Amino acid sequence: MQKILFVCLGNICRSPLAEGIMLHLKEKHGLPLEIDSAGTAHYHIGEAPDHRTIANAAKNGVDLSKLRARQFQVSDFEDFDRIYVMDTSNYRNVLSISDQKQHHAKVRFLLDVVFPNQNKEVPDPYYGSEKDFEAAFQLVYNACEALRLSLV
Ligand code: 4NP
């Protein structure tokens, strides 16, 4: 059973989107995965994903309504096999929480699954428009689909 954690800043836009898409793919393909998401910040702990993220994902057939935000914690390095971050700031924040090499080795950029070693970011749609939420969905969906295929 692979344990995968997705991380962004607020845990209300990009990482719950990745969690919901991966849960959707898990159900569709019967994958032996444990999936969760977290934010490096504490602003939105306990909240549902942003209503625009929920609406856009629903339009694309993915339900995020039951997810709730939590903050990334040091025990996540032990509890998960892989930790996928959305951007450089998340990457630095996550690494700064531990100085152990085996912890750091679990942390990757999500889009590196599609664009290896490029450290590309999933742009934060929080201050954007519907177009930005749709772009985030497509980027994250393609990365999760590639991740699923890489796990087989
Ligand atoms: P996320 O987006 O990191 O993709 O969840 C954000 C959500 C909230 C805030 C920033 C980014 N915020 O500043 O509250």
Short mmCIF file of C-alpha atoms and ligand atoms in Angstrom, two decimals:
data_model
loop_
_atom_site.label_atom_id
_atom_site.label_comp_id
_atom_site.label_asym_id
_atom_site.label_seq_id
_atom_site.Cartn_x
_atom_site.Cartn_y
_atom_site.Cartn_z
CA MET A 1 0.00 0.00 0.00
CA GLN A 2 1.67 3.22 -1.21
CA LYS A 3 0.98 6.27 0.94
CA ILE A 4 0.94 9.55 -0.96
CA LEU A 5 0.58 13.08 0.43
CA PHE A 6 -0.05 16.19 -1.68
CA VAL A 7 1.01 19.55 -0.25
CA CYS A 8 0.30 23.21 -1.13
CA LEU A 9 0.11 26.43 0.88
CA GLY A 10 -3.50 26.66 2.09
CA ASN A 11 -4.76 23.09 1.46
CA ILE A 12 -7.91 24.56 -0.06
CA CYS A 13 -7.09 24.79 -3.80
CA ARG A 14 -4.30 22.72 -5.39
CA SER A 15 -3.50 19.90 -2.95
CA PRO A 16 -7.13 18.93 -2.16
CA LEU A 17 -7.66 18.97 -5.93
CA ALA A 18 -4.80 16.46 -6.29
CA GLU A 19 -6.16 14.41 -3.38
CA GLY A 20 -9.68 14.32 -4.87
CA ILE A 21 -8.45 13.44 -8.36
CA MET A 22 -6.21 10.67 -7.00
CA LEU A 23 -9.08 9.31 -4.87
CA HIS A 24 -11.24 9.38 -8.03
CA LEU A 25 -8.55 7.43 -9.96
CA LYS A 26 -8.09 5.05 -7.02
CA GLU A 27 -11.80 4.21 -7.09
CA LYS A 28 -11.96 3.98 -10.88
CA HIS A 29 -8.94 1.65 -11.17
CA GLY A 30 -8.99 -0.12 -7.77
CA LEU A 31 -5.55 1.10 -6.72
CA PRO A 32 -3.92 0.08 -3.40
CA LEU A 33 -3.20 3.65 -2.30
CA GLU A 34 -3.59 5.76 0.81
CA ILE A 35 -4.01 9.40 -0.19
CA ASP A 36 -4.12 12.64 1.79
CA SER A 37 -3.29 16.34 1.42
CA ALA A 38 -2.05 19.13 3.69
CA GLY A 39 -1.04 22.79 3.63
CA THR A 40 2.17 24.35 4.90
CA ALA A 41 0.11 27.23 6.35
CA HIS A 42 -2.46 27.08 9.13
CA TYR A 43 -4.95 29.66 7.77
CA HIS A 44 -7.63 27.24 6.59
CA ILE A 45 -7.42 24.30 9.03
CA GLY A 46 -10.76 22.44 9.18
CA GLU A 47 -12.20 24.20 6.12
CA ALA A 48 -13.61 22.59 2.99
CA PRO A 49 -11.75 23.35 -0.26
CA ASP A 50 -12.33 26.77 -1.86
CA HIS A 51 -15.85 26.91 -3.38
CA ARG A 52 -14.36 27.69 -6.82
CA THR A 53 -12.10 24.60 -6.63
CA ILE A 54 -15.08 22.45 -5.60
CA ALA A 55 -17.26 23.84 -8.42
CA ASN A 56 -14.63 23.40 -11.12
CA ALA A 57 -13.75 19.86 -10.00
CA ALA A 58 -17.46 18.95 -9.87
CA LYS A 59 -17.83 20.20 -13.45
CA ASN A 60 -15.02 17.77 -14.33
CA GLY A 61 -16.65 14.87 -12.45
CA VAL A 62 -14.58 14.97 -9.25
CA ASP A 63 -16.17 15.48 -5.79
CA LEU A 64 -14.05 17.47 -3.31
CA SER A 65 -16.86 18.54 -0.99
CA LYS A 66 -16.03 16.17 1.87
CA LEU A 67 -12.33 17.05 2.15
CA ARG A 68 -11.11 19.23 5.04
CA ALA A 69 -7.88 21.22 5.32
CA ARG A 70 -5.09 20.34 7.72
CA GLN A 71 -1.55 21.57 8.23
CA PHE A 72 1.55 19.62 7.20
CA GLN A 73 3.35 18.20 10.24
CA VAL A 74 6.73 16.57 10.83
CA SER A 75 5.13 13.13 11.41
CA ASP A 76 3.97 13.21 7.75
CA PHE A 77 7.57 12.42 6.76
CA GLU A 78 7.20 9.05 8.53
CA ASP A 79 3.54 8.45 7.67
CA PHE A 80 3.86 8.84 3.88
CA ASP A 81 6.10 7.22 1.23
CA ARG A 82 5.94 10.15 -1.18
CA ILE A 83 5.21 13.83 -0.65
CA TYR A 84 4.26 15.82 -3.76
CA VAL A 85 4.42 19.62 -3.54
CA MET A 86 2.84 22.12 -5.92
CA ASP A 87 5.47 24.87 -6.01
CA THR A 88 8.96 25.97 -4.96
CA SER A 89 7.74 27.73 -1.85
CA ASN A 90 5.95 24.56 -0.65
CA TYR A 91 9.11 22.58 -1.44
CA ARG A 92 11.29 24.83 0.68
CA ASN A 93 8.77 25.01 3.51
CA VAL A 94 8.38 21.23 3.70
CA LEU A 95 12.14 20.61 3.62
CA SER A 96 12.70 23.20 6.34
CA ILE A 97 10.63 21.14 8.80
CA SER A 98 13.15 18.27 8.91
CA ASP A 99 16.91 18.00 8.46
CA GLN A 100 16.85 14.24 7.76
CA LYS A 101 18.03 13.14 4.31
CA GLN A 102 15.57 10.22 4.16
CA HIS A 103 12.73 12.69 4.76
CA HIS A 104 13.93 15.11 2.09
CA ALA A 105 14.23 12.23 -0.42
CA LYS A 106 10.45 11.67 -0.25
CA VAL A 107 9.65 15.22 -1.41
CA ARG A 108 9.06 15.84 -5.13
CA PHE A 109 7.39 18.42 -7.36
CA LEU A 110 4.07 16.96 -8.57
CA LEU A 111 4.66 18.19 -12.12
CA ASP A 112 8.03 16.38 -12.22
CA VAL A 113 5.94 13.26 -12.84
CA VAL A 114 5.10 14.74 -16.27
CA PHE A 115 8.11 17.04 -16.77
CA PRO A 116 11.02 15.22 -15.06
CA ASN A 117 13.60 17.31 -13.19
CA GLN A 118 12.07 20.62 -14.29
CA ASN A 119 10.63 21.67 -10.91
CA LYS A 120 7.62 23.20 -12.68
CA GLU A 121 4.92 24.71 -10.46
CA VAL A 122 1.15 24.30 -10.42
CA PRO A 123 0.19 28.01 -10.49
CA ASP A 124 -1.94 29.02 -7.51
CA PRO A 125 -5.44 29.84 -8.81
CA TYR A 126 -6.51 31.46 -5.49
CA TYR A 127 -6.30 35.05 -6.80
CA GLY A 128 -7.27 34.05 -10.34
CA SER A 129 -10.37 33.47 -12.49
CA GLU A 130 -12.39 30.42 -13.55
CA LYS A 131 -9.87 29.96 -16.37
CA ASP A 132 -7.08 29.54 -13.78
CA PHE A 133 -9.08 26.95 -11.81
CA GLU A 134 -9.68 25.00 -15.02
CA ALA A 135 -5.96 25.22 -15.92
CA ALA A 136 -5.04 23.94 -12.44
CA PHE A 137 -7.50 21.06 -12.84
CA GLN A 138 -6.04 20.00 -16.19
CA LEU A 139 -2.42 20.22 -14.97
CA VAL A 140 -3.12 18.30 -11.77
CA TYR A 141 -5.32 15.70 -13.51
CA ASN A 142 -2.62 14.94 -16.10
CA ALA A 143 0.02 14.64 -13.38
CA CYS A 144 -2.16 12.33 -11.26
CA GLU A 145 -2.93 10.14 -14.28
CA ALA A 146 0.83 9.91 -15.04
CA LEU A 147 1.48 9.16 -11.36
CA ARG A 148 -1.10 6.36 -11.42
CA LEU A 149 0.53 4.81 -14.49
CA SER A 150 3.98 5.10 -12.91
CA LEU A 151 2.80 3.13 -9.87
CA VAL A 152 1.57 0.09 -11.82
P1 4NP B 1 -3.59 26.65 -2.19
O1 4NP B 1 -4.08 28.13 -2.51
O2 4NP B 1 -2.21 26.78 -1.58
O3 4NP B 1 -3.54 26.01 -3.54
O4 4NP B 1 -4.61 26.04 -1.25
C1 4NP B 1 -4.14 29.14 -1.52
C2 4NP B 1 -5.21 29.18 -0.67
C3 4NP B 1 -5.29 30.19 0.28
C4 4NP B 1 -4.30 31.13 0.37
C5 4NP B 1 -3.20 31.07 -0.48
C6 4NP B 1 -3.12 30.06 -1.42
N1 4NP B 1 -4.38 32.18 1.33
O5 4NP B 1 -3.51 33.06 1.33
O6 4NP B 1 -5.32 32.17 2.15
#
